[in-house]
Short mmCIF file of C-alpha atoms in Angstrom, two decimals:
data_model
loop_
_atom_site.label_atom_id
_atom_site.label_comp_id
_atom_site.label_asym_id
_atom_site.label_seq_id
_atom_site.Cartn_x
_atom_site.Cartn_y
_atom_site.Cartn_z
CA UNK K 1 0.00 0.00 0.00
CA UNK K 2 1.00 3.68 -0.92
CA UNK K 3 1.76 5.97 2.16
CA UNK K 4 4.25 7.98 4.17
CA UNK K 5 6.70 5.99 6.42
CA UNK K 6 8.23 8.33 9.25
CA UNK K 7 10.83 7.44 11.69
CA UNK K 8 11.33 6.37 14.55
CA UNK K 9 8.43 7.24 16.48
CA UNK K 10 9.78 8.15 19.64
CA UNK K 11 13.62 10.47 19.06
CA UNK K 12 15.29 11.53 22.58
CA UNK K 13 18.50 14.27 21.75
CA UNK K 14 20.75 15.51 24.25
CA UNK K 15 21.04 19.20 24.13
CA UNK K 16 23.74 20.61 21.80
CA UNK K 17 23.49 17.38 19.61
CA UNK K 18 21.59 17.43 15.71
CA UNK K 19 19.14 14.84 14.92
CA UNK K 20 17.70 13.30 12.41
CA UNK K 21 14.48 12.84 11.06
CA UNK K 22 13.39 10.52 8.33
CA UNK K 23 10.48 10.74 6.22
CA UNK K 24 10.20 8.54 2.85
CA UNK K 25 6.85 8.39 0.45
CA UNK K 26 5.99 5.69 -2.13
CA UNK K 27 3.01 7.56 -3.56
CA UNK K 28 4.99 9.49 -6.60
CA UNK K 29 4.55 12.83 -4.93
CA UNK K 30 6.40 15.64 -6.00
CA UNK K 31 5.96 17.88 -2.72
CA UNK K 32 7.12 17.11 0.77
CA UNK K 33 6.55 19.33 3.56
CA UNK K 34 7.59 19.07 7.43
CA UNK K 35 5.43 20.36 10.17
CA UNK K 36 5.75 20.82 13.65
CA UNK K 37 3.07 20.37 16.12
CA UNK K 38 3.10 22.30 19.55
CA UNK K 39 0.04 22.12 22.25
CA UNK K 40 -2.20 24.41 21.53
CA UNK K 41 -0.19 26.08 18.47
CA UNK K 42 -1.64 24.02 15.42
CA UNK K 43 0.61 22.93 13.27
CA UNK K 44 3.31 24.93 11.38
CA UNK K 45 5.25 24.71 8.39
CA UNK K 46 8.86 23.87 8.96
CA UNK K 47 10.23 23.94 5.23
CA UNK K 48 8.87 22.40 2.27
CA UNK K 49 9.98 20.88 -1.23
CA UNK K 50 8.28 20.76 -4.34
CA UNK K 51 10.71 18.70 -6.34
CA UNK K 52 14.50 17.10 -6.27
CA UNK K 53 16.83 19.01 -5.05
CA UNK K 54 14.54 21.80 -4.20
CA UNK K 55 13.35 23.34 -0.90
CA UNK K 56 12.18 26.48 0.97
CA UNK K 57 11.68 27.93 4.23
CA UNK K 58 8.58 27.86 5.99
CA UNK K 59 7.32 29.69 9.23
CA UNK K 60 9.90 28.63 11.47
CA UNK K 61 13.02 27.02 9.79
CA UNK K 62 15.48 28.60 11.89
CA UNK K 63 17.53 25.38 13.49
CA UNK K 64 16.42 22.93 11.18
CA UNK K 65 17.83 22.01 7.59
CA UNK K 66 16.74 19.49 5.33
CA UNK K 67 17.65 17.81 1.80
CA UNK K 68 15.40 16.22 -1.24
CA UNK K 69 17.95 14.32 -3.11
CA UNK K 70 15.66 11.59 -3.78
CA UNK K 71 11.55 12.57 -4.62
CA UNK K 72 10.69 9.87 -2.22
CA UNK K 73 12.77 11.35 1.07
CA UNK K 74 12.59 14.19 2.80
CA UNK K 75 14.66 14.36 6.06
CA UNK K 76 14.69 16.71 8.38
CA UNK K 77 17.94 17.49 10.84
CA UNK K 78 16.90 19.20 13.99
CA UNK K 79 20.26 21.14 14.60
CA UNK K 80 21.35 22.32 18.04
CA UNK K 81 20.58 25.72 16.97
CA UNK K 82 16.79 24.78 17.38
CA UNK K 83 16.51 26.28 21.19
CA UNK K 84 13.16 24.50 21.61
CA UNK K 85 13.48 21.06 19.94
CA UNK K 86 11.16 18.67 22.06
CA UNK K 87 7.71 18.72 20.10
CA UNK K 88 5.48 16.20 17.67
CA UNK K 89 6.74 16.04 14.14
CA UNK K 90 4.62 15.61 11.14
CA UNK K 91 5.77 14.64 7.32
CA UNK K 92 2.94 14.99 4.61
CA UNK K 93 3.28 14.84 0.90
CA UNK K 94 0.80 15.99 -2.13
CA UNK K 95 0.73 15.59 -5.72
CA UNK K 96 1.76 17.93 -8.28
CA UNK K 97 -0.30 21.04 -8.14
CA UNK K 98 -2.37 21.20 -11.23
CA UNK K 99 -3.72 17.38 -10.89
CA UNK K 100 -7.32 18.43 -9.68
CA UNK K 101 -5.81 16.59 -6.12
CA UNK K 102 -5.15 18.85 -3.00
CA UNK K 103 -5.51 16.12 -0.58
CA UNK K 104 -2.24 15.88 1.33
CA UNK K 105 -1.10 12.68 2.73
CA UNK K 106 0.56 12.26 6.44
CA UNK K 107 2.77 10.15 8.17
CA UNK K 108 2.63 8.85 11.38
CA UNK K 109 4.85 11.21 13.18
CA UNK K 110 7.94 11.61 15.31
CA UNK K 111 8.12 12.85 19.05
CA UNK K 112 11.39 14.50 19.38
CA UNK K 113 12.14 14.90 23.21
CA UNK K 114 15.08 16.41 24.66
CA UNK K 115 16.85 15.51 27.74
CA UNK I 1 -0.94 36.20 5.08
CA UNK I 2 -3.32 33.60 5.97
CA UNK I 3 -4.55 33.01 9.11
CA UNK I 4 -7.19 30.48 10.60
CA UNK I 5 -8.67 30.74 13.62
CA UNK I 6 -10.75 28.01 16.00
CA UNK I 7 -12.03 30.03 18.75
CA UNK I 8 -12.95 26.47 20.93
CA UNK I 9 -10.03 24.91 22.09
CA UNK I 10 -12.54 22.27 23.71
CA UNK I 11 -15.69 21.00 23.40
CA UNK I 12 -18.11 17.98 24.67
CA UNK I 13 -21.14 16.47 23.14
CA UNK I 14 -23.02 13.40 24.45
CA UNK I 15 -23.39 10.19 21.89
CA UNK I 16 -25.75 10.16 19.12
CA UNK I 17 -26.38 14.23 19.34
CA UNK I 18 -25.18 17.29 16.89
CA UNK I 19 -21.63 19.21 17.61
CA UNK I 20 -20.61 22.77 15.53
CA UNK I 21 -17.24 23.60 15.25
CA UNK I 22 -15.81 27.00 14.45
CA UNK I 23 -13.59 28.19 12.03
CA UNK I 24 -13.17 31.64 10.71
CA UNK I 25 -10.44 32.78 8.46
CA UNK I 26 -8.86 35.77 6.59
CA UNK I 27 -7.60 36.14 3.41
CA UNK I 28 -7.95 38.49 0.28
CA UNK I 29 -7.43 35.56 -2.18
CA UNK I 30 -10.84 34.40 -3.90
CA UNK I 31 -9.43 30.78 -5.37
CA UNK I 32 -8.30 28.17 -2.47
CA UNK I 33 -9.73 25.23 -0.33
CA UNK I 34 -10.45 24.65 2.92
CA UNK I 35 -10.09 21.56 5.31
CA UNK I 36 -11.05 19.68 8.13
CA UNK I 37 -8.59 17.14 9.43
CA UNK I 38 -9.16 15.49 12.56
CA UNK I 39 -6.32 13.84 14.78
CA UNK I 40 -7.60 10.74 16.84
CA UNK I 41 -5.06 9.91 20.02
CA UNK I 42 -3.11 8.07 17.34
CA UNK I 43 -1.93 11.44 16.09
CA UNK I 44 -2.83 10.34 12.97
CA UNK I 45 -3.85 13.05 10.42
CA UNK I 46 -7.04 11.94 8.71
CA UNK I 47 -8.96 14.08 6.26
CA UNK I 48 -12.46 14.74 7.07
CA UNK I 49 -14.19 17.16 4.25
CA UNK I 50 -12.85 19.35 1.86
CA UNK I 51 -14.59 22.92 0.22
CA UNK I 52 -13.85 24.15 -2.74
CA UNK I 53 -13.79 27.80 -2.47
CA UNK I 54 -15.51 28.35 -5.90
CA UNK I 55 -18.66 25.61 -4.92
CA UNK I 56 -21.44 27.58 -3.28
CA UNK I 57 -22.91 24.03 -1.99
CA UNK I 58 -21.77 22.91 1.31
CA UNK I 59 -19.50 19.89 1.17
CA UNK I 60 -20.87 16.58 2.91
CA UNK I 61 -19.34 13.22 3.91
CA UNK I 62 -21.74 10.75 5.87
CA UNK I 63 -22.05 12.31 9.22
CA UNK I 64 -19.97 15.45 8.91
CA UNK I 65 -21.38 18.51 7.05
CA UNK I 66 -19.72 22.01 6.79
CA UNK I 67 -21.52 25.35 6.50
CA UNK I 68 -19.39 27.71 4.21
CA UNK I 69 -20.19 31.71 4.46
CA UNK I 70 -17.75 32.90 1.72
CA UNK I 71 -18.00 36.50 2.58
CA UNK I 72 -18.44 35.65 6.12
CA UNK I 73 -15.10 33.75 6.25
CA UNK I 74 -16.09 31.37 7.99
CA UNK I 75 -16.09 27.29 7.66
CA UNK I 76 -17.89 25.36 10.33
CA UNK I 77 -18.19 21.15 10.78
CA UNK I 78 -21.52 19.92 11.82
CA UNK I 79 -20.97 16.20 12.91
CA UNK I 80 -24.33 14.51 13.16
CA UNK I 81 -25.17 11.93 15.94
CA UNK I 82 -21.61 11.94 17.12
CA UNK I 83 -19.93 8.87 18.01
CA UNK I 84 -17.33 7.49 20.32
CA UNK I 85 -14.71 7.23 17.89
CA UNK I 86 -15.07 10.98 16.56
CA UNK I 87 -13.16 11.81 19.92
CA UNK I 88 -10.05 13.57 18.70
CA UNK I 89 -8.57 16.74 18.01
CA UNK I 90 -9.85 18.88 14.76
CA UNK I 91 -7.78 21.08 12.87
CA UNK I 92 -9.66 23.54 10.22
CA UNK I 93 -6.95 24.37 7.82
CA UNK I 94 -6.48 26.74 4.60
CA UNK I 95 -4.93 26.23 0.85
CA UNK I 96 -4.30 29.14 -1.19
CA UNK I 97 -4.17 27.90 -4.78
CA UNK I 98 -1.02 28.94 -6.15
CA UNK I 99 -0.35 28.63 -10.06
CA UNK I 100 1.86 25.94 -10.62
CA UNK I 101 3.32 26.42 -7.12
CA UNK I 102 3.02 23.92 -4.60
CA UNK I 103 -0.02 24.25 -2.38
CA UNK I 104 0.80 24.87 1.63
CA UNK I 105 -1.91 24.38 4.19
CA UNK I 106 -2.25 26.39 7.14
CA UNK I 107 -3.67 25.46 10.17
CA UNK I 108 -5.62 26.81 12.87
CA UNK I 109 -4.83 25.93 16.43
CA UNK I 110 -7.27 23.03 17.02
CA UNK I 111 -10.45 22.12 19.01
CA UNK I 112 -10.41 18.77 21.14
CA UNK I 113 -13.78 17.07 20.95
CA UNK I 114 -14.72 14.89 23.83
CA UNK I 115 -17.77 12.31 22.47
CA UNK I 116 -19.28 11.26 26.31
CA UNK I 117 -20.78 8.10 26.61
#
């Protein structure tokens, strides 16, 4: 079946280290995105890619960086710079805009904790 | 820029009866979608309805019903005889249709629907 795997589930970081977040697709997406979710603050737009090798900012890059070598992964690094780290982390993927399909697809998610 | 904004952060309904939820947004654009994802304890996103700016009727799926007010700006979900397993968080959430630019969502801040036995 077609969907987004995320992983792992459950990511504890010590503070000053960088992390790594995977996300892979096998539904022929072209767009990626990475979200984070906070209590009570929805869920906002980390960066985003809408094909290889391409990616932009979101909301609230600052102390994360990704890479979209491959259309079907999307990682995410959650660098020591991130001040904040320990919150739920969602990857989603969409088709081409243009298709007459908005629907996005999610994974599963990550908690990132740090201790 | 976008914004969307749920104005419950909780809300209850007994089993079997009729829950609103609120969403309002703002936005100058006349072409984009709207959403309602809901997030069981799983975390699990799951899409619930979608609205096509442009369609004047309200979008329906089974149980769940929206009432769109274009120039009111607002997007509510009507779930009908509510059920145990509609307990979860619900996210109302906005797409600006780009031209050949991918499509972001944005999301409001959430309400977390209690169904009560």
């Amino acid at each position: 079946d077609g969907g987004i795997t995320q992983s792992p589930k459950y990511l504890f970081r010590k503070e000053g280290q960088n992390v790594t977040l995977s996300c892979e697709q096998n539904l022929n997406h072209d767009a990626m995105y990475w979200y984070r979710q906070d209590p009570g603050q929805g869920l906002r737009l980390i960066y985003y890619s809408q094909i290889v090798n391409d990616f932009q900012k979101g909301d609230i890059a600052e102390g994360y960086s990704v890479s979209r070598e491959k259309k079907e992964s999307f990682p995410l690094t959650v660098t020591s710079a991130q001040k904040n780290p320990t919150a739920f982390y969602l990857c989603a993927s969409s088709p081409r805009p243009g298709t007459g399909n908005y629907g996005y697809t999610f994974g599963s998610g990550t908690r990132l904790t740090v201790v | 820029a976008q914004t969307v904004t749920q104005s419950q952060p909780e809300m209850s309904v007994q089993e079997a009866e009729t829950v609103t939820l609120s969403c309002t947004y703002d936005t100058s654009e006349s072409n984009y979608y709207l959403f309602w994802y809901k997030q069981p304890p799983s975390r699990q996103m799951i899409l619930v309805i979608r609205q096509e700016a442009y369609k004047q009727q309200n979008a329906t799926e089974n149980r769940f019903s929206v009432n769109f007010q274009k120039a009111a700006k607002s997007f509510s979900l009507k779930i009908s005889d509510s059920q145990l397993g509609d307990t979860a968080m619900y996210f109302c959430a906005f797409m600006k249709l780009y031209g050949g630019a991918t499509n972001k969502l944005i999301f409001g801040t959430g309400t977390l629907l209690a169904v009560q036995p």
